[in-house]
Coordinates of C-alpha atoms in Angstrom, one line a residue:
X1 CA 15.5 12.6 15.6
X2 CA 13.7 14.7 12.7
X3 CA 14.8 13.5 9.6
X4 CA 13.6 14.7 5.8
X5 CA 11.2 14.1 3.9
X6 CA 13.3 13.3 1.0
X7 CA 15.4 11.2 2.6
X8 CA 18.5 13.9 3.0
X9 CA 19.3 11.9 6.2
X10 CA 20.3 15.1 8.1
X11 CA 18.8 15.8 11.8
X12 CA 17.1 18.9 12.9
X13 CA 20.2 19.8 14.4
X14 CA 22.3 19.5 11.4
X15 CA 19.9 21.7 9.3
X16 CA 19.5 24.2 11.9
X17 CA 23.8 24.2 11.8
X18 CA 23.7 24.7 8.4
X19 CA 21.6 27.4 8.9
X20 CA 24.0 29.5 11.6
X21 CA 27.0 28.3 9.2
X22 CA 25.3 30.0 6.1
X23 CA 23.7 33.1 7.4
X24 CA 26.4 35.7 8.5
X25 CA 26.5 39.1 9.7
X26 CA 30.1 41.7 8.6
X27 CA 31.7 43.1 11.4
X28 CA 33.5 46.5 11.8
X29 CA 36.2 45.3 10.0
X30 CA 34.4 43.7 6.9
X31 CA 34.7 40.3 8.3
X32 CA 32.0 37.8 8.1
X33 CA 30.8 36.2 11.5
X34 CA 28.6 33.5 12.3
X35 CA 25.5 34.6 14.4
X36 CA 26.0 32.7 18.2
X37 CA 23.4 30.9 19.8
X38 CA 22.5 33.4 22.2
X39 CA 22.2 35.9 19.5
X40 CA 19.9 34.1 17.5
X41 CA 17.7 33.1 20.9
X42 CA 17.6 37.2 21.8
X43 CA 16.3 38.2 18.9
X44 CA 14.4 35.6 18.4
X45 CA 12.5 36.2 21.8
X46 CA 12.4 39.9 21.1
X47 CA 10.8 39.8 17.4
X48 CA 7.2 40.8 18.0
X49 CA 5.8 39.4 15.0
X50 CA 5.5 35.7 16.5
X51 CA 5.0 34.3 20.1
X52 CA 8.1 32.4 20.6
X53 CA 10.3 32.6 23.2
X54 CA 13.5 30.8 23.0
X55 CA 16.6 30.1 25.6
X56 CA 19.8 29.9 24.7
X57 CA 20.4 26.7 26.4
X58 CA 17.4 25.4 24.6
X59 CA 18.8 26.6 21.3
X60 CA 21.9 24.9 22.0
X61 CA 19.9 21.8 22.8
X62 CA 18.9 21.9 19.5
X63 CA 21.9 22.4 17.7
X64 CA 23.2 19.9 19.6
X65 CA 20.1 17.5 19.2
X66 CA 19.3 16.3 22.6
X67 CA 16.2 18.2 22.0
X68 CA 14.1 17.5 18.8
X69 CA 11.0 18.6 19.3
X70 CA 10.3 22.4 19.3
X71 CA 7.2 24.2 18.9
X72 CA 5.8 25.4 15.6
X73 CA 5.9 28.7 17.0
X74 CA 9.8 28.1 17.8
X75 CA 10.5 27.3 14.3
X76 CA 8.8 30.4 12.7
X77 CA 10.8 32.3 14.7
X78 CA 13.7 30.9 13.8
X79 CA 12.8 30.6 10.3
X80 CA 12.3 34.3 10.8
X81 CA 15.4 35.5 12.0
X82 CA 17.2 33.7 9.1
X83 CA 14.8 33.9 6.6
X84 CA 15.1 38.1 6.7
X85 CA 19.4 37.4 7.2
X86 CA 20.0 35.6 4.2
X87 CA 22.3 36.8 1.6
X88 CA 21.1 38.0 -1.9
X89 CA 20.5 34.8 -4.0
X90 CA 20.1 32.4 -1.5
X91 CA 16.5 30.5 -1.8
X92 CA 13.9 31.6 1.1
X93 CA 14.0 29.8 4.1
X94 CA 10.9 28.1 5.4
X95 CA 9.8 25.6 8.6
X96 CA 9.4 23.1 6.0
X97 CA 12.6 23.3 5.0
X98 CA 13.9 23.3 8.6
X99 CA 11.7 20.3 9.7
X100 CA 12.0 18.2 6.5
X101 CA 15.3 19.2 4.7
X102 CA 13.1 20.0 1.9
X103 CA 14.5 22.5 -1.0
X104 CA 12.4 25.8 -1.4
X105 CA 12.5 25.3 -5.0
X106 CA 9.8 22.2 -4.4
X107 CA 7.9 24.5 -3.1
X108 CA 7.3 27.1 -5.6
X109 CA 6.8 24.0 -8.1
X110 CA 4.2 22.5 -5.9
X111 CA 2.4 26.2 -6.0
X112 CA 2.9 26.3 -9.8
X113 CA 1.5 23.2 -10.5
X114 CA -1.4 23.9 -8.4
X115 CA -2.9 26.1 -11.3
X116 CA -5.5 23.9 -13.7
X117 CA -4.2 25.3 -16.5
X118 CA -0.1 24.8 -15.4
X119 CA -1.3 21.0 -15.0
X120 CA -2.4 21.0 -18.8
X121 CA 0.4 22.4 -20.2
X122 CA 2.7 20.2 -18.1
X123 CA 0.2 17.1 -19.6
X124 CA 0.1 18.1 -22.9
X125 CA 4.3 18.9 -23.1
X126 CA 4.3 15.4 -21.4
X127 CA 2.9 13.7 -24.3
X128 CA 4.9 15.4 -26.7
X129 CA 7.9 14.2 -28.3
X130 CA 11.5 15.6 -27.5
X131 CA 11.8 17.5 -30.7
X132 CA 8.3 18.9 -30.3
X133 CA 9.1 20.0 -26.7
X134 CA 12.5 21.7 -27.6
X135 CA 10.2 23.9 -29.8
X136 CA 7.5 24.5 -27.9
X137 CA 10.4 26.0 -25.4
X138 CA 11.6 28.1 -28.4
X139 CA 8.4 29.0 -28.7
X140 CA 8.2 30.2 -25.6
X141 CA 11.1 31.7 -24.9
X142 CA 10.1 34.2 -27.4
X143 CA 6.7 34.8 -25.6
X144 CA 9.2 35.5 -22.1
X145 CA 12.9 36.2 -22.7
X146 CA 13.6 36.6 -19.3
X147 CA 13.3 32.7 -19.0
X148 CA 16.1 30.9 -21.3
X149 CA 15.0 27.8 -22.7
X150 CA 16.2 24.2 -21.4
X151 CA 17.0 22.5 -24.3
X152 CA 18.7 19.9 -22.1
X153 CA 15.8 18.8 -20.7

């Protein structure tokens, strides 16, 4: 069994259930409807823009979990078809977050604080005190109003 990185303690097959569960299609009538299994594995297997091919029964295996183990190239594509399905607002879905139950929003941080200079500013604000940082987000705030400031924090 696959379990996350973080210790969420859901299965493969749990996330990728979460996943049918949460990205929904409107029928004729307005209604929302969960995609089925041999939906998802037909257009999977007839995206172009990866290799994978995928069964139905093997995607019920899946969601089921007597099967585990799919290919990296089986997961893109599934990424795929839910990544480009999910609503406005929801964060983007990636393999990692598949495989490891780990939150997008790690992620973009991880990319953010790749930067030299982000990894400054973090250390500097980190050796501030908490009256000095609540300004310094005033301070910026002004510089980009489009990002509220955290004075909670």
């Amino acid at each position: 069994m696959v379990t996350g990185g973080r210790g969420d303690g859901q299965s493969l097959a749990q996330r990728l259930n979460a996943l049918f569960s949460m990205v929904r299609w409107v029928d004729g009538h307005g209604r929302l409807r969960e995609y089925s299994t041999a939906e998802v594995a037909k257009a999977v297997t007839a995206d172009p823009s990866h290799p994978a091919t995928l069964s139905r029964s093997y995607l019920a295996m899946l969601r089921n979990g007597s099967h585990t183990n799919p290919t990296l190239s089986m997961l893109e594509g599934l990424v795929k078809f839910f990544d480009d399905r999910r609503g406005p607002g929801v964060p983007p879905i990636t393999v990692r977050s598949l495989v490891a139950g780990e939150d997008p929003a790690d992620e973009v941080l991880r990319q953010q604080l790749a930067s030299r200079q982000v990894q400054v500013i973090a250390m500097r604000a980190g050796a501030m005190t908490p009256a000095m940082r609540e300004q310094l987000l005033k301070m910026m705030e002004v510089f980009d109003p489009s990002e509220p400031a955290d004075p909670g924090e």
